Amino acid sequence: MTLRTYRWLLRLLWPLIAWSGFRRCRRADRQARQNPDEQPIRHCLAARFGRHPGPFQTGSIWVHAVSVGETRSVFPLLKALHQHNPDTPLTLTSGSTQGAQQALRFCPVPIQHQMIPYDLPGPVNRFLDQLQPRLVLMVETEIWPNLYQACRERGIPLLLINARIKQRSFRAYQKWGGALIRDALIHTEQIAAQFPIDRNRLIELGAPAEKVHTLGNLKFDLEIDSAQMERAIQWRQENSLSNRFIWVAASTHADEEEKMLAAHDRLRQSVPDALLILVPRHSDRFATVADLVADRPHRIRSQSSQPAADTQVYLADTIGELMLWYAVADVAFVGGSLVPFGGHNILEPATLRKPVLSGPHYQNLSALYESFLQDDAITLVDTPEQLGTVLTELALDTSKRDDLGQQAQQCFQRQTGALSRLLTLLAPWLPDSLPETQKQREPEHSQGRQP
């Protein structure tokens, strides 16, 4: 596919794209009005057309992270950039309204925020005219040909960081991307890949080999609030849960909650007072999941209700509290994996020394999962019945629970350091206040073992 064909297809699909954006922004606005914890996303739809009125500070470092996980992964980077040069403005854009909520509510440093403009020359150029960034950092698989082309034409350095290419995306790019993806990758200054497999795929897609470095996954450098476990212990004590076995099913998808409930029923045959904290992945499904658990003793977080003695399921239908639920739980199941979605981030429970469980569908994060599988730091289950059996074993065997939690945490700790390596790679484009020792080190093309 050529850039001209790509632009023609986008214009052809423009009514559907605009309608989808309108619906998403309208839903986000309604949720912000109904839930005082959520922040309004200013000029949500206008920004997608490059018409955010601003004003913006120019000369910023612009970081783009599409959704929740990617946004959380760049918080340590934003914090480091701010510490090194607090006078340089930071701009963070989002590609989803859920990611925008993460940015607006939880970013640890001051930022300029807006939704990213659609990848057409008009919206892209309007935004660049207004922002005039000094550096652009695109996170993971955010390859937008028109944006990359516009930055190249304007002489704005653009780097693809924490890059990963899922197998499904790789095949699609090979089949349909052609010169379009190759040229976009050539336009980058450097590419920081997560794992060797990502580096190899990027090179096969046309990225110059000398530009692509394997620096690790920024999510391994996740900063954990030291008071998180204290809050979790306090929450359990306040709700008389100190002696109950609690497991969390996090980031679950459609058709997966039923499987979690089936596993919980199996667990309760041996551990009758076990409590399931159910955390759906997408906020627009909260009401649907609430209906699903309505026929059993349950409580709902957004209603400010706390678990009672007979509560079987606690629906955590709020945004930004996932780390609390991981800290509260004795065992964590990471969703999107017992249905064919492809898995979600397994690092967060690992940092908290929790046994990590997952289904067999982890193709979106295969390199990450493989590193945990090699260290026996994750347990895979194929069915709700098997999940229920594993949960029962862990509920009744605290020493096994502790061992699995320790293995997960140690696997996580062995793979940290991506942030430091990334800052070294970025040094030529950053303000002069970065430490000289960091500027002098050269990034390596590979790090750690092959996953």
Coordinates of C-alpha atoms in Angstrom, one line a residue:
M1 CA 0.0 0.0 0.0
T2 CA 1.2 3.5 -0.8
L3 CA 0.7 6.7 1.2
R4 CA -1.7 8.0 -1.5
T5 CA -3.8 4.8 -1.3
Y6 CA -3.8 5.0 2.5
R7 CA -5.1 8.6 2.4
W8 CA -7.7 7.8 -0.1
L9 CA -9.0 4.9 2.1
L10 CA -9.1 7.1 5.1
R11 CA -11.2 9.7 3.3
L12 CA -13.5 7.0 2.1
L13 CA -14.0 5.8 5.6
W14 CA -14.1 9.3 7.1
P15 CA -17.9 9.3 7.9
L16 CA -17.5 6.1 9.9
I17 CA -14.4 7.3 11.7
A18 CA -16.0 10.6 12.6
W19 CA -19.2 8.9 13.8
S20 CA -17.2 6.4 15.9
G21 CA -15.2 9.3 17.5
F22 CA -18.4 11.2 18.2
R23 CA -19.9 8.2 20.0
R24 CA -16.8 7.6 22.1
C25 CA -16.5 11.2 23.2
R26 CA -20.2 11.5 24.0
R27 CA -20.0 8.3 26.1
A28 CA -16.9 9.6 27.9
D29 CA -18.6 13.0 28.6
R30 CA -21.7 11.2 30.0
Q31 CA -19.6 9.0 32.2
A32 CA -17.6 12.0 33.5
R33 CA -20.9 13.8 34.4
Q34 CA -22.2 10.7 36.2
N35 CA -19.0 9.7 38.0
P36 CA -17.3 12.4 40.0
D37 CA -14.1 10.4 40.0
E38 CA -13.7 10.8 36.3
Q39 CA -12.3 13.9 34.6
P40 CA -13.9 15.6 31.6
I41 CA -11.9 15.2 28.4
R42 CA -11.8 18.8 27.1
H43 CA -12.5 19.2 23.4
C44 CA -12.5 15.4 23.0
L45 CA -13.9 15.3 19.5
A46 CA -12.5 18.7 18.2
A47 CA -9.0 17.5 19.1
R48 CA -9.4 14.5 16.8
F49 CA -9.8 17.0 14.0
G50 CA -6.8 19.0 15.1
R51 CA -9.0 21.8 16.4
H52 CA -8.2 21.8 20.2
P53 CA -8.2 25.6 21.0
G54 CA -5.3 25.2 23.4
P55 CA -3.4 27.2 24.2
F56 CA -0.3 24.9 24.3
Q57 CA 3.2 25.7 25.3
T58 CA 5.4 25.1 22.3
G59 CA 8.7 23.3 22.2
S60 CA 7.4 20.4 24.3
I61 CA 8.3 16.7 24.3
W62 CA 5.2 15.0 22.9
V63 CA 4.5 11.5 24.1
H64 CA 1.6 9.5 22.6
A65 CA 0.2 6.4 24.3
V66 CA -3.0 4.9 22.9
S67 CA -4.7 3.3 25.9
V68 CA -4.6 2.4 29.6
G69 CA -1.6 0.1 29.8
E70 CA 0.5 2.2 27.5
T71 CA -0.3 5.3 29.4
R72 CA 0.7 3.8 32.7
S73 CA 3.9 2.5 31.2
V74 CA 5.1 6.0 30.3
F75 CA 4.5 7.6 33.7
P76 CA 8.0 6.8 34.9
L77 CA 9.4 8.2 31.7
L78 CA 7.4 11.4 32.0
K79 CA 8.5 11.7 35.6
A80 CA 12.2 11.3 34.6
L81 CA 11.9 13.8 31.8
H82 CA 10.3 16.3 34.2
Q83 CA 13.0 15.8 36.8
H84 CA 15.8 16.2 34.4
N85 CA 14.4 19.5 32.9
P86 CA 11.3 20.8 34.6
D87 CA 11.2 23.8 32.3
T88 CA 10.5 21.7 29.2
P89 CA 6.8 21.2 28.8
L90 CA 5.4 17.7 28.3
T91 CA 2.5 16.9 26.1
L92 CA 0.7 13.5 26.4
T93 CA -1.9 12.5 23.9
S94 CA -4.3 9.6 24.1
G95 CA -5.9 7.4 21.5
S96 CA -8.7 6.1 23.7
T97 CA -10.9 7.8 26.3
Q98 CA -9.9 5.2 28.9
G99 CA -6.2 6.2 28.3
A100 CA -7.2 9.8 28.6
Q101 CA -8.7 9.2 32.0
Q102 CA -5.5 7.5 33.1
A103 CA -3.5 10.6 31.9
L104 CA -5.8 13.2 33.4
R105 CA -6.2 11.5 36.7
F106 CA -3.0 9.8 37.5
C107 CA -0.1 11.3 35.6
P108 CA 2.6 12.1 38.2
V109 CA 3.8 15.3 36.6
P110 CA 2.2 18.4 34.9
I111 CA 1.3 17.7 31.3
Q112 CA -0.6 19.2 28.4
H113 CA -3.2 16.7 27.3
Q114 CA -5.4 16.1 24.4
M115 CA -6.8 13.3 22.2
I116 CA -4.5 12.6 19.3
P117 CA -5.7 14.0 15.9
Y118 CA -6.9 11.5 13.3
D119 CA -4.1 10.5 10.9
L120 CA -5.0 12.7 8.0
P121 CA -2.8 15.6 6.7
G122 CA -5.3 18.3 7.8
P123 CA -5.8 17.3 11.5
V124 CA -2.1 16.3 11.8
N125 CA -0.8 19.6 10.4
R126 CA -3.2 21.7 12.4
F127 CA -2.0 20.1 15.6
L128 CA 1.7 20.3 14.7
D129 CA 1.2 24.0 13.8
Q130 CA -0.2 24.7 17.2
L131 CA 2.1 22.4 19.3
Q132 CA 5.4 22.8 17.5
P133 CA 7.0 20.0 19.5
R134 CA 10.8 19.6 19.9
L135 CA 10.5 15.8 20.0
V136 CA 7.8 13.2 19.4
L137 CA 7.8 9.8 21.2
M138 CA 5.3 7.2 19.9
V139 CA 4.6 4.3 22.2
E140 CA 4.4 0.6 21.3
T141 CA 2.6 0.0 17.9
E142 CA 1.5 3.6 17.2
I143 CA 2.6 3.8 13.5
W144 CA 0.7 6.6 11.8
P145 CA 2.1 7.2 8.3
N146 CA 0.7 10.8 7.8
L147 CA 2.0 11.9 11.2
Y148 CA 5.4 10.3 10.6
Q149 CA 5.6 12.0 7.2
A150 CA 4.6 15.4 8.5
C151 CA 7.2 15.2 11.3
R152 CA 9.9 14.3 8.7
E153 CA 9.0 17.2 6.5
R154 CA 9.1 19.6 9.4
G155 CA 12.4 18.3 10.8
I156 CA 10.8 17.1 14.0
P157 CA 12.6 14.1 15.4
L158 CA 10.3 11.2 16.0
L159 CA 11.2 8.0 17.9
L160 CA 9.1 4.8 18.3
I161 CA 9.6 3.6 21.9
N162 CA 8.8 0.5 23.9
A163 CA 7.9 -0.9 20.5
R164 CA 6.2 -4.3 20.1
I165 CA 4.7 -5.9 17.1
K166 CA 2.1 -8.6 17.8
Q167 CA 2.0 -11.6 15.6
R168 CA -1.4 -10.6 14.2
S169 CA -0.3 -7.1 13.5
F170 CA 3.0 -8.3 11.9
R171 CA 1.1 -10.5 9.5
A172 CA -1.4 -7.6 8.7
Y173 CA 1.5 -5.2 8.1
Q174 CA 3.2 -7.7 5.8
K175 CA 0.1 -8.3 3.8
W176 CA -1.3 -4.8 3.5
G177 CA 1.4 -2.4 4.8
G178 CA 4.2 -2.7 2.2
A179 CA 5.9 0.6 1.3
L180 CA 3.5 2.5 3.6
I181 CA 4.8 0.9 6.8
R182 CA 8.4 0.7 5.5
D183 CA 8.6 4.4 4.8
A184 CA 7.0 5.3 8.1
L185 CA 9.6 3.2 10.0
I186 CA 12.4 4.8 7.9
H187 CA 11.2 8.2 9.0
T188 CA 12.0 7.5 12.6
E189 CA 15.2 8.6 14.2
Q190 CA 15.5 5.5 16.4
I191 CA 13.3 2.6 17.5
A192 CA 13.4 1.1 21.0
A193 CA 12.0 -2.4 20.8
Q194 CA 10.9 -4.4 23.8
F195 CA 12.2 -7.9 22.9
P196 CA 14.4 -9.4 20.2
I197 CA 11.4 -10.8 18.5
D198 CA 10.0 -7.3 18.2
R199 CA 13.3 -6.0 16.8
N200 CA 13.3 -8.8 14.2
R201 CA 9.8 -8.1 13.1
L202 CA 10.4 -4.4 12.8
I203 CA 13.5 -5.0 10.6
E204 CA 11.5 -7.4 8.4
L205 CA 8.9 -4.7 8.0
G206 CA 11.6 -2.3 6.6
A207 CA 13.1 -0.5 9.6
P208 CA 16.8 0.0 9.1
A209 CA 18.6 -2.5 11.4
E210 CA 21.0 0.1 12.8
K211 CA 18.1 2.2 14.1
V212 CA 16.4 -0.6 16.0
H213 CA 17.6 -1.4 19.6
T214 CA 16.3 -4.0 22.1
L215 CA 16.0 -2.1 25.3
G216 CA 13.4 -4.1 27.3
N217 CA 9.8 -3.3 28.3
L218 CA 9.1 0.0 30.1
K219 CA 6.3 -1.7 32.0
F220 CA 9.0 -3.6 34.0
D221 CA 10.1 -0.2 35.4
L222 CA 6.6 0.3 36.8
E223 CA 6.7 2.4 40.0
I224 CA 4.7 1.0 42.8
D225 CA 3.3 3.3 45.6
S226 CA 5.0 2.1 48.7
A227 CA 1.8 2.7 50.7
Q228 CA -0.3 0.5 48.4
M229 CA 0.1 -2.7 50.5
E230 CA -0.7 -0.7 53.6
R231 CA -4.0 0.6 52.0
A232 CA -4.8 -2.9 51.0
I233 CA -4.3 -4.3 54.5
Q234 CA -6.4 -1.5 55.9
W235 CA -9.2 -2.1 53.4
R236 CA -9.3 -5.8 54.3
Q237 CA -9.3 -5.0 58.0
E238 CA -12.0 -2.4 57.7
N239 CA -14.3 -4.9 55.9
S240 CA -13.5 -7.9 58.1
L241 CA -11.7 -9.7 55.3
S242 CA -8.4 -10.4 56.9
N243 CA -9.1 -14.2 57.1
R244 CA -10.9 -14.6 53.8
F245 CA -9.3 -15.9 50.7
I246 CA -9.6 -13.2 48.0
W247 CA -8.8 -13.5 44.3
V248 CA -9.0 -10.9 41.7
A249 CA -10.1 -11.5 38.0
A250 CA -8.7 -8.4 36.3
S251 CA -9.2 -6.9 32.9
T252 CA -11.9 -9.4 31.9
H253 CA -13.7 -9.3 28.6
A254 CA -17.1 -10.4 27.3
D255 CA -17.8 -14.1 27.8
E256 CA -15.0 -14.2 30.3
E257 CA -16.8 -13.1 33.4
E258 CA -19.1 -16.2 33.2
K259 CA -15.9 -18.3 33.2
M260 CA -14.7 -16.4 36.3
L261 CA -18.0 -17.1 38.1
A262 CA -17.9 -20.8 37.2
A263 CA -14.3 -21.0 38.6
H264 CA -15.4 -19.2 41.7
D265 CA -18.3 -21.6 42.2
R266 CA -15.8 -24.5 42.0
L267 CA -13.5 -22.8 44.5
R268 CA -16.3 -22.2 47.0
Q269 CA -17.0 -25.9 47.1
S270 CA -13.9 -26.2 49.2
V271 CA -13.5 -22.6 50.4
P272 CA -17.1 -21.4 51.0
D273 CA -16.1 -17.9 52.2
A274 CA -13.9 -17.1 49.2
L275 CA -14.4 -13.7 47.7
L276 CA -14.0 -12.8 44.0
I277 CA -13.1 -9.2 43.0
L278 CA -14.2 -8.8 39.4
V279 CA -12.6 -6.0 37.4
P280 CA -14.0 -5.7 33.8
R281 CA -11.5 -4.3 31.3
H282 CA -13.8 -1.7 29.7
S283 CA -16.0 0.8 31.6
D284 CA -18.8 0.6 29.1
R285 CA -19.4 -3.0 30.2
F286 CA -19.8 -2.3 33.9
A287 CA -23.6 -2.3 33.7
T288 CA -23.7 -5.6 31.8
V289 CA -21.4 -7.3 34.3
A290 CA -23.5 -6.0 37.1
D291 CA -26.5 -7.7 35.6
L292 CA -24.5 -10.9 35.3
V293 CA -23.8 -11.1 39.1
A294 CA -27.2 -9.8 40.2
D295 CA -28.4 -13.3 41.1
R296 CA -25.8 -13.9 43.7
P297 CA -24.7 -12.0 46.9
H298 CA -22.6 -9.2 45.5
R299 CA -21.6 -5.6 46.2
I300 CA -20.6 -2.8 43.7
R301 CA -17.7 -0.5 44.3
S302 CA -19.2 2.6 42.5
Q303 CA -22.2 2.4 44.8
S304 CA -19.8 2.9 47.8
S305 CA -20.8 -0.4 49.1
Q306 CA -18.3 -2.7 50.9
P307 CA -18.3 -6.5 51.0
A308 CA -20.4 -8.1 53.7
A309 CA -20.0 -11.5 55.3
D310 CA -22.1 -13.2 52.7
T311 CA -20.7 -11.3 49.7
Q312 CA -19.4 -13.7 47.0
V313 CA -18.5 -11.2 44.3
Y314 CA -17.3 -7.6 44.6
L315 CA -17.7 -5.7 41.3
A316 CA -14.8 -3.2 41.0
D317 CA -16.5 -0.9 38.5
T318 CA -14.3 2.1 39.0
I319 CA -11.3 3.4 37.1
G320 CA -7.7 3.7 38.5
E321 CA -7.9 1.2 41.4
L322 CA -6.6 -2.0 39.8
M323 CA -3.4 -1.9 41.7
L324 CA -5.4 -1.7 44.9
W325 CA -7.3 -4.8 44.0
Y326 CA -4.1 -6.6 43.1
A327 CA -2.7 -5.6 46.5
V328 CA -5.8 -6.7 48.3
A329 CA -6.0 -10.2 46.6
D330 CA -4.2 -13.3 47.5
V331 CA -4.1 -14.5 43.9
A332 CA -4.5 -12.6 40.6
F333 CA -5.9 -13.9 37.4
V334 CA -5.2 -11.6 34.4
G335 CA -8.0 -11.5 31.9
G336 CA -8.3 -11.3 28.1
S337 CA -6.6 -14.7 28.2
L338 CA -9.4 -17.3 28.8
V339 CA -11.1 -15.9 25.7
P340 CA -9.2 -15.4 22.4
F341 CA -8.3 -11.7 23.0
G342 CA -4.6 -12.2 23.6
G343 CA -3.8 -11.3 27.2
H344 CA -3.1 -8.2 29.3
N345 CA -0.3 -6.9 31.5
I346 CA 0.9 -9.6 34.0
L347 CA 3.6 -7.3 35.5
E348 CA 1.4 -5.4 38.0
P349 CA 0.5 -8.4 40.2
A350 CA 4.0 -9.7 39.9
T351 CA 5.5 -6.5 41.3
L352 CA 3.3 -7.0 44.4
R353 CA 4.5 -10.6 44.9
K354 CA 1.1 -12.2 43.9
P355 CA 0.8 -15.6 42.2
V356 CA -0.1 -14.8 38.6
L357 CA -2.7 -16.9 36.7
S358 CA -3.6 -16.6 33.1
G359 CA -5.5 -18.4 30.4
P360 CA -3.8 -19.9 27.2
H361 CA -4.5 -16.9 24.9
Y362 CA -1.5 -14.6 25.4
Q363 CA -0.5 -14.0 21.8
N364 CA -0.5 -10.2 22.2
L365 CA 2.2 -10.4 24.8
S366 CA 4.0 -13.6 23.8
A367 CA 7.5 -12.5 24.5
L368 CA 6.6 -11.1 28.0
Y369 CA 4.7 -14.3 28.9
E370 CA 7.5 -16.5 27.6
S371 CA 10.0 -14.8 30.0
F372 CA 7.6 -15.7 32.9
L373 CA 7.0 -19.2 31.7
Q374 CA 10.7 -19.9 31.5
D375 CA 11.0 -19.0 35.2
D376 CA 7.9 -20.8 36.3
A377 CA 6.6 -17.4 37.4
I378 CA 3.1 -17.8 35.9
T379 CA 0.5 -20.5 36.0
L380 CA -1.6 -21.2 32.8
V381 CA -5.1 -22.7 32.9
D382 CA -7.2 -23.8 30.0
T383 CA -10.7 -24.0 31.4
P384 CA -12.8 -22.5 34.2
E385 CA -12.7 -25.9 35.9
Q386 CA -8.9 -26.0 35.9
L387 CA -8.9 -22.4 37.2
G388 CA -11.2 -23.3 40.0
T389 CA -8.9 -26.3 40.9
V390 CA -5.7 -24.2 40.9
L391 CA -7.4 -21.5 43.0
T392 CA -8.5 -24.2 45.5
E393 CA -4.9 -25.5 45.8
L394 CA -3.6 -22.0 46.4
A395 CA -6.3 -21.1 48.9
L396 CA -5.5 -24.2 51.0
D397 CA -1.7 -24.1 50.6
T398 CA -0.2 -20.7 51.8
S399 CA 3.4 -21.9 51.3
K400 CA 2.8 -22.6 47.6
R401 CA 1.1 -19.3 47.3
D402 CA 4.1 -17.5 48.8
D403 CA 6.5 -19.4 46.5
L404 CA 4.6 -18.5 43.3
G405 CA 4.3 -14.9 44.4
Q406 CA 8.1 -14.7 45.1
Q407 CA 8.9 -16.3 41.7
A408 CA 6.7 -13.8 39.9
Q409 CA 8.3 -10.8 41.7
Q410 CA 11.8 -12.1 41.1
C411 CA 11.2 -12.6 37.4
F412 CA 9.9 -9.1 37.2
Q413 CA 12.9 -7.6 39.1
R414 CA 15.4 -9.4 36.8
Q415 CA 14.1 -7.6 33.8
T416 CA 14.0 -4.0 35.0
G417 CA 16.2 -1.2 33.6
A418 CA 14.5 -0.4 30.3
L419 CA 13.9 3.2 31.4
S420 CA 17.5 3.9 32.0
R421 CA 18.5 2.5 28.6
L422 CA 15.8 4.5 26.9
L423 CA 16.9 7.7 28.5
T424 CA 20.4 7.0 27.1
L425 CA 19.0 6.5 23.7
L426 CA 17.0 9.7 23.9
A427 CA 19.9 11.8 25.2
P428 CA 20.9 13.4 21.9
W429 CA 17.4 14.9 21.6
L430 CA 16.8 16.0 25.2
P431 CA 17.7 19.2 27.0
D432 CA 21.2 19.6 28.3
S433 CA 20.3 19.0 31.9
L434 CA 20.5 15.2 31.6
P435 CA 23.4 13.8 33.6
E436 CA 26.6 13.5 31.6
T437 CA 27.1 9.9 32.6
Q438 CA 23.8 9.0 31.0
K439 CA 24.7 10.9 27.8
Q440 CA 27.9 9.1 27.4
R441 CA 26.6 5.5 27.6
E442 CA 25.6 3.9 24.3
P443 CA 22.4 1.9 24.0
E444 CA 22.9 -1.8 23.3
H445 CA 21.2 -3.6 20.4
S446 CA 20.2 -6.5 22.7
Q447 CA 19.6 -7.0 26.4
G448 CA 18.9 -10.0 28.5
R449 CA 18.1 -13.5 27.2
Q450 CA 16.0 -14.5 24.2
P451 CA 12.4 -14.9 25.4

